[in-house]
Amino acid sequence: DEAKLDRIAAVIEAYWPQAIASGDLASPALLRDVRRARAALLEALGLSELL
């Protein structure tokens, strides 16, 4: 459905980094950002029970 795709796109644009450097893979900041992005995506999809 188009509205769901728009919500997904908005979350990705707002929360996901444009790129991840290999040196950042062990970064606590990256882990925090990825967890925040996942939570936002699950909320946008009405799947907050998976948090």
Tab-separated table of N, CA and C in Angstrom, residues 3-50:
chain	number	residue	atom	x	y	z
A	3	ALA	N	0.626	4.301	1.197
A	3	ALA	CA	0.843	5.039	2.449
A	3	ALA	C	1.918	4.360	3.296
A	4	LYS	N	1.899	3.047	3.331
A	4	LYS	CA	2.908	2.309	4.104
A	4	LYS	C	4.295	2.522	3.502
A	5	LEU	N	4.381	2.484	2.185
A	5	LEU	CA	5.665	2.735	1.521
A	5	LEU	C	6.176	4.134	1.817
A	6	ASP	N	5.278	5.105	1.844
A	6	ASP	CA	5.666	6.478	2.173
A	6	ASP	C	6.183	6.575	3.606
A	7	ARG	N	5.540	5.873	4.542
A	7	ARG	CA	5.992	5.883	5.942
A	7	ARG	C	7.374	5.244	6.062
A	8	ILE	N	7.574	4.137	5.376
A	8	ILE	CA	8.879	3.476	5.399
A	8	ILE	C	9.953	4.406	4.841
A	9	ALA	N	9.677	5.021	3.715
A	9	ALA	CA	10.643	5.933	3.093
A	9	ALA	C	10.971	7.099	4.011
A	10	ALA	N	9.971	7.636	4.687
A	10	ALA	CA	10.195	8.768	5.591
A	10	ALA	C	11.078	8.364	6.769
A	11	VAL	N	10.847	7.182	7.309
A	11	VAL	CA	11.668	6.713	8.432
A	11	VAL	C	13.104	6.480	7.975
A	12	ILE	N	13.273	5.850	6.840
A	12	ILE	CA	14.626	5.605	6.331
A	12	ILE	C	15.356	6.920	6.102
A	13	GLU	N	14.687	7.864	5.500
A	13	GLU	CA	15.309	9.164	5.239
A	13	GLU	C	15.679	9.881	6.530
A	14	ALA	N	14.838	9.770	7.538
A	14	ALA	CA	15.063	10.494	8.786
A	14	ALA	C	16.079	9.815	9.708
A	15	TYR	N	16.146	8.483	9.692
A	15	TYR	CA	16.916	7.779	10.713
A	15	TYR	C	18.125	7.008	10.221
A	16	TRP	N	18.092	6.498	8.999
A	16	TRP	CA	19.198	5.663	8.540
A	16	TRP	C	20.323	6.531	7.999
A	17	PRO	N	21.585	6.158	8.284
A	17	PRO	CA	22.711	6.923	7.730
A	17	PRO	C	22.820	6.701	6.221
A	18	GLN	N	23.374	7.669	5.540
A	18	GLN	CA	23.587	7.543	4.098
A	18	GLN	C	24.601	6.448	3.793
A	19	ALA	N	25.583	6.317	4.666
A	19	ALA	CA	26.628	5.308	4.491
A	19	ALA	C	27.179	4.954	5.864
A	20	ILE	N	27.765	3.770	5.958
A	20	ILE	CA	28.409	3.333	7.190
A	20	ILE	C	29.825	2.900	6.831
A	21	ALA	N	30.791	3.567	7.415
A	21	ALA	CA	32.187	3.217	7.177
A	21	ALA	C	32.516	1.938	7.940
A	22	SER	N	33.380	1.120	7.382
A	22	SER	CA	33.717	-0.149	8.035
A	22	SER	C	34.289	0.074	9.432
A	23	GLY	N	34.991	1.167	9.629
A	23	GLY	CA	35.547	1.480	10.942
A	23	GLY	C	34.496	1.833	11.977
A	24	ASP	N	33.294	2.147	11.532
A	24	ASP	CA	32.213	2.519	12.450
A	24	ASP	C	31.368	1.326	12.902
A	25	LEU	N	31.624	0.149	12.359
A	25	LEU	CA	30.771	-1.005	12.656
A	25	LEU	C	30.744	-1.373	14.136
A	26	ALA	N	31.801	-1.091	14.866
A	26	ALA	CA	31.848	-1.399	16.297
A	26	ALA	C	31.524	-0.179	17.154
A	27	SER	N	31.090	0.884	16.542
A	27	SER	CA	30.837	2.141	17.250
A	27	SER	C	29.568	2.080	18.093
A	28	PRO	N	29.657	2.445	19.366
A	28	PRO	CA	28.450	2.522	20.195
A	28	PRO	C	27.431	3.524	19.638
A	29	ALA	N	27.905	4.586	19.030
A	29	ALA	CA	26.994	5.582	18.449
A	29	ALA	C	26.216	4.978	17.284
A	30	LEU	N	26.877	4.191	16.453
A	30	LEU	CA	26.182	3.537	15.341
A	30	LEU	C	25.150	2.549	15.872
A	31	LEU	N	25.505	1.776	16.867
A	31	LEU	CA	24.562	0.833	17.465
A	31	LEU	C	23.332	1.573	17.986
A	32	ARG	N	23.545	2.677	18.682
A	32	ARG	CA	22.435	3.488	19.189
A	32	ARG	C	21.563	3.985	18.042
A	33	ASP	N	22.191	4.490	16.993
A	33	ASP	CA	21.441	5.022	15.853
A	33	ASP	C	20.643	3.932	15.139
A	34	VAL	N	21.230	2.753	14.985
A	34	VAL	CA	20.539	1.647	14.317
A	34	VAL	C	19.352	1.176	15.157
A	35	ARG	N	19.544	1.112	16.458
A	35	ARG	CA	18.428	0.719	17.333
A	35	ARG	C	17.299	1.746	17.273
A	36	ARG	N	17.664	3.016	17.252
A	36	ARG	CA	16.659	4.078	17.156
A	36	ARG	C	15.919	3.990	15.818
A	37	ALA	N	16.642	3.733	14.750
A	37	ALA	CA	16.031	3.611	13.423
A	37	ALA	C	15.092	2.412	13.358
A	38	ARG	N	15.517	1.292	13.923
A	38	ARG	CA	14.666	0.096	13.939
A	38	ARG	C	13.383	0.361	14.718
A	39	ALA	N	13.507	1.001	15.869
A	39	ALA	CA	12.326	1.310	16.681
A	39	ALA	C	11.375	2.228	15.926
A	40	ALA	N	11.912	3.231	15.253
A	40	ALA	CA	11.069	4.155	14.490
A	40	ALA	C	10.354	3.425	13.356
A	41	LEU	N	11.053	2.517	12.694
A	41	LEU	CA	10.435	1.761	11.604
A	41	LEU	C	9.323	0.852	12.133
A	42	LEU	N	9.587	0.161	13.222
A	42	LEU	CA	8.555	-0.709	13.795
A	42	LEU	C	7.336	0.092	14.239
A	43	GLU	N	7.559	1.250	14.828
A	43	GLU	CA	6.443	2.115	15.231
A	43	GLU	C	5.640	2.555	14.007
A	44	ALA	N	6.336	2.963	12.953
A	44	ALA	CA	5.662	3.437	11.742
A	44	ALA	C	4.828	2.342	11.088
A	45	LEU	N	5.245	1.095	11.269
A	45	LEU	CA	4.534	-0.031	10.666
A	45	LEU	C	3.507	-0.652	11.610
A	46	GLY	N	3.363	-0.065	12.797
A	46	GLY	CA	2.402	-0.601	13.757
A	46	GLY	C	2.848	-1.921	14.362
A	47	LEU	N	4.152	-2.100	14.473
A	47	LEU	CA	4.705	-3.346	15.000
A	47	LEU	C	5.477	-3.117	16.296
A	48	SER	N	5.029	-2.177	17.095
A	48	SER	CA	5.763	-1.822	18.310
A	48	SER	C	5.874	-2.981	19.292
A	49	GLU	N	5.038	-4.004	19.158
A	49	GLU	CA	5.142	-5.162	20.047
A	49	GLU	C	6.447	-5.930	19.822
A	50	LEU	N	7.140	-5.659	18.723
A	50	LEU	CA	8.415	-6.309	18.434
A	50	LEU	C	9.603	-5.579	19.051
